[in-house]
Structures are given as structure tokens and as C-alpha cells.
PDB file of C-alpha atoms in Angstrom:
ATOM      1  CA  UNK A   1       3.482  12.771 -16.405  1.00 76.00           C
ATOM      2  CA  UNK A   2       1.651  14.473 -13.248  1.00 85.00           C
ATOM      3  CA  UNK A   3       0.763  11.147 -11.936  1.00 87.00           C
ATOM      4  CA  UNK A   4       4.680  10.214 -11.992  1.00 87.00           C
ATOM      5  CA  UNK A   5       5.863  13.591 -10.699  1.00 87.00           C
ATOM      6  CA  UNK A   6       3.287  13.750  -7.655  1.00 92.00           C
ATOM      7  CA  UNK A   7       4.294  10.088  -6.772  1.00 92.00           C
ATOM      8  CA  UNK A   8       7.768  11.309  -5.488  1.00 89.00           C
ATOM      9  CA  UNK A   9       5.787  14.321  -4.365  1.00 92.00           C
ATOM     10  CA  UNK A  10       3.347  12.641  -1.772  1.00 91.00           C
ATOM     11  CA  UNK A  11       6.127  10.115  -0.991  1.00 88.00           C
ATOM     12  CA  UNK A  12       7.848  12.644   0.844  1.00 88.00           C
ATOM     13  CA  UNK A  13       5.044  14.920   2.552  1.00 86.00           C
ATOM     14  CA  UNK A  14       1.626  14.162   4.024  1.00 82.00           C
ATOM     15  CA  UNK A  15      -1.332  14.804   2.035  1.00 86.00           C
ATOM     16  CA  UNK A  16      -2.420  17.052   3.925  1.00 86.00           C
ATOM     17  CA  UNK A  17       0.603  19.312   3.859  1.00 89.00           C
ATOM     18  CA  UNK A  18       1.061  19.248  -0.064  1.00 91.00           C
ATOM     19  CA  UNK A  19      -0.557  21.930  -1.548  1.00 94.00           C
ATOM     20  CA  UNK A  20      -1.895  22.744  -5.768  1.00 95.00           C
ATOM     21  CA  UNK A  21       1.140  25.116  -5.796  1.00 95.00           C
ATOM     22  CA  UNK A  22       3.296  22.557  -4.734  1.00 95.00           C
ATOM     23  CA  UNK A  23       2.321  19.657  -7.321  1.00 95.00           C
ATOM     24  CA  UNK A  24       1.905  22.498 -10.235  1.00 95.00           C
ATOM     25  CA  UNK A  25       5.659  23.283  -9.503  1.00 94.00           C
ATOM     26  CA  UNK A  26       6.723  19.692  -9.921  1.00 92.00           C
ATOM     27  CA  UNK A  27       5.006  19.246 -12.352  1.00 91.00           C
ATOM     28  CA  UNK A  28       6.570  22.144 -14.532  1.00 92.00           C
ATOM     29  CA  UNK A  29       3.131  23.785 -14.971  1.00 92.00           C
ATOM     30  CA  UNK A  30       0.682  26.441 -13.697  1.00 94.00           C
ATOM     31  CA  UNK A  31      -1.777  26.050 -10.478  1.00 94.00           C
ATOM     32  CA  UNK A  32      -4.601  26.698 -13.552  1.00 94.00           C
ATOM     33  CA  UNK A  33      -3.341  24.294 -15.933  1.00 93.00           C
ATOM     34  CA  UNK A  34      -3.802  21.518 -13.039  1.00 93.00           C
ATOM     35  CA  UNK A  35      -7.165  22.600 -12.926  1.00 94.00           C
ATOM     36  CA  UNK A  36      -8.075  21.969 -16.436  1.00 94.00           C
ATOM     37  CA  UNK A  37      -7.328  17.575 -15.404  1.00 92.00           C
ATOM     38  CA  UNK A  38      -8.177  17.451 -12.085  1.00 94.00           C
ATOM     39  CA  UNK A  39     -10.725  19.005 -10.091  1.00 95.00           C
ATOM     40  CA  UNK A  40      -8.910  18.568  -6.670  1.00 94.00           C
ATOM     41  CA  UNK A  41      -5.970  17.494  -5.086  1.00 93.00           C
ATOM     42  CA  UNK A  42      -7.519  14.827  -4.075  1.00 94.00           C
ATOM     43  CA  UNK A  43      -7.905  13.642  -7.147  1.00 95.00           C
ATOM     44  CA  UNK A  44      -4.415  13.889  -8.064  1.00 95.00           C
ATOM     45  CA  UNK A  45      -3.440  12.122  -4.512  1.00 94.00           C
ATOM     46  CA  UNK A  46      -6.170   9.159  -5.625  1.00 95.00           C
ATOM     47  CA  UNK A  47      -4.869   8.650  -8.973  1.00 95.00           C
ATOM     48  CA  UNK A  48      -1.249   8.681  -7.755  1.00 95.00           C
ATOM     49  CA  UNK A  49      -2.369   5.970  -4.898  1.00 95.00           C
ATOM     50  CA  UNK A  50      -4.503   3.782  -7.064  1.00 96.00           C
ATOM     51  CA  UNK A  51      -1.594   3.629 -10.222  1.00 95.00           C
ATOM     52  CA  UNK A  52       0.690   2.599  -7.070  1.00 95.00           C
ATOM     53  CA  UNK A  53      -1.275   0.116  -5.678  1.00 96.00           C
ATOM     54  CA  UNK A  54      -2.653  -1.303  -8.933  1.00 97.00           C
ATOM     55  CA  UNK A  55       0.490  -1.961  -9.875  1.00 96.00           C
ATOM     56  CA  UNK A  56       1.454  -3.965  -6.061  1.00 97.00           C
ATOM     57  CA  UNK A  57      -1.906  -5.877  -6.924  1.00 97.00           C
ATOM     58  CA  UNK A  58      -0.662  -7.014 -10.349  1.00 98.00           C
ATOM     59  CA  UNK A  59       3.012  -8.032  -9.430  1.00 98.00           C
ATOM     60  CA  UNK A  60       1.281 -10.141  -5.597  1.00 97.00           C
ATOM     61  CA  UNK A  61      -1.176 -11.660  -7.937  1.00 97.00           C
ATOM     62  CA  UNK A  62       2.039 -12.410 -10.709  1.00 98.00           C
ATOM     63  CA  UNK A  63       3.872 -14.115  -7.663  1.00 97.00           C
ATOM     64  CA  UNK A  64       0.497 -16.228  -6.624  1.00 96.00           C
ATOM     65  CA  UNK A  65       1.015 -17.550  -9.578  1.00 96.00           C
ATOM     66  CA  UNK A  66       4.482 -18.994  -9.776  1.00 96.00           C
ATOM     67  CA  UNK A  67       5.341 -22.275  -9.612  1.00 96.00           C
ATOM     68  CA  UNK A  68       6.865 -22.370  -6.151  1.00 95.00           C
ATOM     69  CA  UNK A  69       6.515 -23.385  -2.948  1.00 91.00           C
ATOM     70  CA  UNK A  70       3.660 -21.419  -1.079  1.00 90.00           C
ATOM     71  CA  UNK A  71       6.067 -20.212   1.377  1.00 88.00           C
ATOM     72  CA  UNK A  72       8.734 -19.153  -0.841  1.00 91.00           C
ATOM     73  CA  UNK A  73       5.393 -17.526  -2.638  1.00 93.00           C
ATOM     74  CA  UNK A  74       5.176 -15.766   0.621  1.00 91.00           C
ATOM     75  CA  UNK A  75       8.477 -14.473   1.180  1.00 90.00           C
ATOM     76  CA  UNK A  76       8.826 -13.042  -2.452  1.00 93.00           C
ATOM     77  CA  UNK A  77       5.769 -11.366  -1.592  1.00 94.00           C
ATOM     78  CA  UNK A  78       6.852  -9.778   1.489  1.00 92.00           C
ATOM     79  CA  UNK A  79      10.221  -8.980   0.016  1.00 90.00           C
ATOM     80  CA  UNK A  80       8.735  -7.392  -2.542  1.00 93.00           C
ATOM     81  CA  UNK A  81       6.394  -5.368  -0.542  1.00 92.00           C
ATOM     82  CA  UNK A  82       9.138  -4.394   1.799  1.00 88.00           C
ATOM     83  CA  UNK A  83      10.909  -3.173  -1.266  1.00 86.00           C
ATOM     84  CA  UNK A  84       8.906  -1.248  -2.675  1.00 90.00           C
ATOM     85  CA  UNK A  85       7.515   0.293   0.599  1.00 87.00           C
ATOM     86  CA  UNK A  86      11.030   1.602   2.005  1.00 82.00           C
ATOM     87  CA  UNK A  87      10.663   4.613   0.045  1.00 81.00           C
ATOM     88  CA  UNK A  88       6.771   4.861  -0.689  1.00 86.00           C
ATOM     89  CA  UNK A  89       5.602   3.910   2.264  1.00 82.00           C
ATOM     90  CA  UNK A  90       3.708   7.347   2.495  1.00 84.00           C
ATOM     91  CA  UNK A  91       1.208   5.637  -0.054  1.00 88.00           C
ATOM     92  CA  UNK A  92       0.447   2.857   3.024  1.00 88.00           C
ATOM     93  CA  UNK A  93       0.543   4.913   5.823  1.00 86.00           C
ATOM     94  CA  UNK A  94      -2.905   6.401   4.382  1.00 88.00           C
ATOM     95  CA  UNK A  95      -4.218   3.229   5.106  1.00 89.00           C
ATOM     96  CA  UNK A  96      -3.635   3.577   8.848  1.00 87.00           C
ATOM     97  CA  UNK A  97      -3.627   7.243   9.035  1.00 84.00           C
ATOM     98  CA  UNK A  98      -6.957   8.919   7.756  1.00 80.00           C
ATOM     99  CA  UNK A  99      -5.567  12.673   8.788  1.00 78.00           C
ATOM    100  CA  UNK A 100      -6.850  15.039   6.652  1.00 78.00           C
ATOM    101  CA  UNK A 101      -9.125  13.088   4.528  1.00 85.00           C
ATOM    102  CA  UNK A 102     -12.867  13.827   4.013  1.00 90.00           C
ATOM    103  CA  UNK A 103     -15.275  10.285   4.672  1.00 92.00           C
ATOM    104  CA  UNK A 104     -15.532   9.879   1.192  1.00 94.00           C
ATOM    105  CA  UNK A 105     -11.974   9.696   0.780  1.00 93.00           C
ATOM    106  CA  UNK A 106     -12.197   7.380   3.594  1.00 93.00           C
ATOM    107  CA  UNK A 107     -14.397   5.549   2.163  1.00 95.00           C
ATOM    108  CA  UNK A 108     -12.338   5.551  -1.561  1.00 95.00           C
ATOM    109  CA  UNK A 109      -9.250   4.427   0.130  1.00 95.00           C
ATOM    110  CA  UNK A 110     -10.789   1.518   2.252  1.00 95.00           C
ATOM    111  CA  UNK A 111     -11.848   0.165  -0.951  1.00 96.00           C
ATOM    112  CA  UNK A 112      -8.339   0.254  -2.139  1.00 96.00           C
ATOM    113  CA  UNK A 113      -7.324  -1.303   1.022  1.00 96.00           C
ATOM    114  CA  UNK A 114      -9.469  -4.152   0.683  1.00 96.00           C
ATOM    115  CA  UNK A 115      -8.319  -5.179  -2.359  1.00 97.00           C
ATOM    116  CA  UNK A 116      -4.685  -4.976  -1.062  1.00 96.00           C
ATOM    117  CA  UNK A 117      -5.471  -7.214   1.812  1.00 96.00           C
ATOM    118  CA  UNK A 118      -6.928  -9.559  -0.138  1.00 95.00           C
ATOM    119  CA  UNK A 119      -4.516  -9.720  -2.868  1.00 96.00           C
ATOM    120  CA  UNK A 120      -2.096 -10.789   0.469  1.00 95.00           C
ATOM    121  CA  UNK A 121      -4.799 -13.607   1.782  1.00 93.00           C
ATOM    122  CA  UNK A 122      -5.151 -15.408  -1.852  1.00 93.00           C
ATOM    123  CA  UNK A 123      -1.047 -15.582  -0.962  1.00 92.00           C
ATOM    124  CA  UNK A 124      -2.205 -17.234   2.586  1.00 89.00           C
ATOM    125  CA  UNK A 125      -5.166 -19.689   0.936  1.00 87.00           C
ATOM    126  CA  UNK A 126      -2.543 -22.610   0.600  1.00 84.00           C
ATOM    127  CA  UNK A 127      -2.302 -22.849   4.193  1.00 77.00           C
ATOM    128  CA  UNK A 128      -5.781 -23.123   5.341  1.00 68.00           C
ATOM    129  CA  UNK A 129      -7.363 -22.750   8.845  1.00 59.00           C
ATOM    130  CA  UNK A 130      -6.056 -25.121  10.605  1.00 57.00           C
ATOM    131  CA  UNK A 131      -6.610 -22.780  14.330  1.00 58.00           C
ATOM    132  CA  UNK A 132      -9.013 -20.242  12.904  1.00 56.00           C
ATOM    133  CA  UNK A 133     -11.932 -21.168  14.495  1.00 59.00           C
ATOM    134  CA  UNK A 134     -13.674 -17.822  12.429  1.00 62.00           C
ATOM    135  CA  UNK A 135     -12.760 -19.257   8.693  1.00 60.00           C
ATOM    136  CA  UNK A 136     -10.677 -16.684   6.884  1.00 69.00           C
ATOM    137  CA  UNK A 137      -9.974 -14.391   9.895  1.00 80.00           C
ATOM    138  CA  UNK A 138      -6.576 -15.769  10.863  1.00 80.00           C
ATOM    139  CA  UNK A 139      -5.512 -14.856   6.850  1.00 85.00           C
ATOM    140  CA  UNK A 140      -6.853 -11.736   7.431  1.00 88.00           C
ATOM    141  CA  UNK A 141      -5.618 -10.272  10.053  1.00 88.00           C
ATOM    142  CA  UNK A 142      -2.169 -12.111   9.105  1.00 87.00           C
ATOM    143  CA  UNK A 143      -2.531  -9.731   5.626  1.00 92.00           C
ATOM    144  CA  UNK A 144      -3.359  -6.792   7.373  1.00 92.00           C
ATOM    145  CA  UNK A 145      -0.240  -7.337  10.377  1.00 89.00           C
ATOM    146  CA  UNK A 146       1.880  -7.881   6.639  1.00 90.00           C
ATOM    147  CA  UNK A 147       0.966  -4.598   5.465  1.00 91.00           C
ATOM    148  CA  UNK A 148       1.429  -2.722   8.861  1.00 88.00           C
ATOM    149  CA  UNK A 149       4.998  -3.923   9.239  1.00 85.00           C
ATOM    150  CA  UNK A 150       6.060  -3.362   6.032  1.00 84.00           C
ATOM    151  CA  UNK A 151       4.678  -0.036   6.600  1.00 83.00           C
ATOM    152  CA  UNK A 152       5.544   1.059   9.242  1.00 78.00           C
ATOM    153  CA  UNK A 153       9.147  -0.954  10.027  1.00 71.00           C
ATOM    154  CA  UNK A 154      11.253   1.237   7.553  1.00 62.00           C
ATOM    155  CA  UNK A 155       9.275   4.308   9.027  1.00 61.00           C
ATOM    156  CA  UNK A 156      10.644   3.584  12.340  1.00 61.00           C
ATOM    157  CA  UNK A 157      14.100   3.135  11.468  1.00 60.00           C
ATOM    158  CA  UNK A 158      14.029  -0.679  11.312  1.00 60.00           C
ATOM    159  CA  UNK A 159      15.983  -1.370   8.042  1.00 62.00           C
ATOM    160  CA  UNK A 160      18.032  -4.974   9.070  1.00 67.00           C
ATOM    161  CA  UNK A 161      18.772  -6.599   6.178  1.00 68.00           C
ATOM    162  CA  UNK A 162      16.651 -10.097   6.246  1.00 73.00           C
ATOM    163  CA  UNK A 163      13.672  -8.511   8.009  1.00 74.00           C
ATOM    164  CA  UNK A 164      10.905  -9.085   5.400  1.00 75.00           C
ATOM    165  CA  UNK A 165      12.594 -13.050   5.079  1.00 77.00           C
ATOM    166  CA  UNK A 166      12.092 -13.100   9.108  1.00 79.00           C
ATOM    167  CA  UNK A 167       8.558 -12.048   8.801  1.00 78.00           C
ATOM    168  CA  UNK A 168       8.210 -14.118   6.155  1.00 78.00           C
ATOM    169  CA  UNK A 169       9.318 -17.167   8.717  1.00 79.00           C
ATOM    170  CA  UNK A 170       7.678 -16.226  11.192  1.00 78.00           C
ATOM    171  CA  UNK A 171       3.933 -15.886   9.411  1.00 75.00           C
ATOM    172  CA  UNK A 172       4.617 -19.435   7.582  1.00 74.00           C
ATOM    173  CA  UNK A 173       5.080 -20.845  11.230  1.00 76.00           C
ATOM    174  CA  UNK A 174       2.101 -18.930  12.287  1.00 71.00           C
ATOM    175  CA  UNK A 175       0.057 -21.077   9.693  1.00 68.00           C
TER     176      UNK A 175
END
């Protein structure tokens, strides 16, 4: 019940600027009775963030396994991302943005990230290396340019419709 309340919550300010008072009121409960499941807010922010991404994980690694085409594997993927990042993309932009956050939360949420990207590159294995003279770098970076733009597009007031099937395109033709 927090988890789902805070998600909305964090979607629409900063970490930094969210405060115990502020989650306890969404929640429908006191400042202390927050206190008696989580020891921080941090802790909230990190459970909210990992249940988020978990569940991004699970539905890329659902797609990998479709029978299609690896680049219409691709575009659902990036559709999907896009999707669910126009209105959470506060959850990504920690990824980019470590404002506010301690190393150790740094150091929590590059973990997270990692797994991210490479829940993106097993969706780039089918089309191999052909230029990457560094093997696996090309997919990499590829991943991580994926999750920037569907970060960060929305955020900047790029909202086209057919933008995630042009990136899509244009990453396939990349490969």
C-alpha cells in the first residue's frame, strides 16, 4: 500500500524535495507509523524504484522471449519503455541524476541500473558486432542511449506519436 502510494508520489517530485510528512500524508498515516517499516526515506524511495524496475525487467525479458522477429522484439521493447516512462520517468531520471543521494545510494541504484541495461542488450544479442571492434560495447552503449531517450524525450516535451517506433528504426539500422 505505501509502496503504491509513494510511486505516484516520487513520480511527480524529486527525491530530494519529498519529505516523511509528505509520503505519511499519502499514505493516510502518521510520520511515526512510517517509522515502524522503514527506517528512512530512502528506503521507501528504493523499494518504490526497485518494485518499478523489477517489474520493466520482467515484462523486457517476457518480450525477449517472443516468437518474433528481433527487431519487432526491439520495437515492442522500446514502445513499451516509452510507455511506461511518459509518466514515471522520475524513476529513470535517478539514473542520470544522482542529486541528493548519499554514495551508497549511488552505489544501490547503479546496481539497479545495470541490470536495466542489460535486460536492453540481451534484446540487442541477435544482432551481433558486426562494427564493434570492443565486443559488447556497441550493445551497450546502444541500451544505455535507449534508456536516456526514453527518459528524457517525454521530459522535454517531445511526445510525437511514432517516436519510440523511429528509435526503434533507427537502432535496428545502427546494428
Amino acid at each position: 500500500q505505501i509502496t503504491a502510494a509513494c510511486l505516484d508520489l516520487f513520480c511527480r517530485h524529486s527525491y530530494e524535495s519529498v519529505e516523511m510528512k509528505m509520503i505519511a500524508r499519502d499514505c493516510g498515516v502518521a510520520v511515526g507509523t512510517l517509522y515502524n517499516y522503514y527506517d528512512s526515506k530512502w528506503d521507501i524511495f528504493f523499494e518504490v524504484l526497485n518494485h518499478f524496475w523489477t517489474g520493466i525487467i520482467a515484462t523486457l525479458d517476457e518480450i525477449n522471449r517472443l516468437s518474433l522477429d528481433d527487431g519487432e522484439k526491439l520495437s515492442r521493447a522500446i514502445e513499451y519503455l516509452d510507455g511506461s516512462l511518459i509518466s514515471h520517468s522520475a524513476l529513470s531520471v535517478v539514473f542520470f541524476d544522482p542529486r541528493g543521494l548519499t554514495d551508497d545510494h549511488q552505489s544501490e541504484i547503479n546496481l539497479l541500473y545495470k541490470e536495466v541495461i542489460q535486460a536492453l542488450e540481451s534484446l540487442l544479442e541477435p544482432f551481433g558486432d558486426r562494427s564493434d571492434p570492443k565486443p559488447g560495447h556497441l550493445k551497450n552503449r546502444l541500451a544505455e542511449h535507449i534508456l536516456l531517450a526514453v527518459t528524457y524525450f517525454p521530459r522535454n516535451g517531445v511526445t510525437e506519436p511514432g517516436r519510440a517506433e523511429t528509435m526503434a528504426a533507427a537502432m535496428i539500422k545502427l546494428l
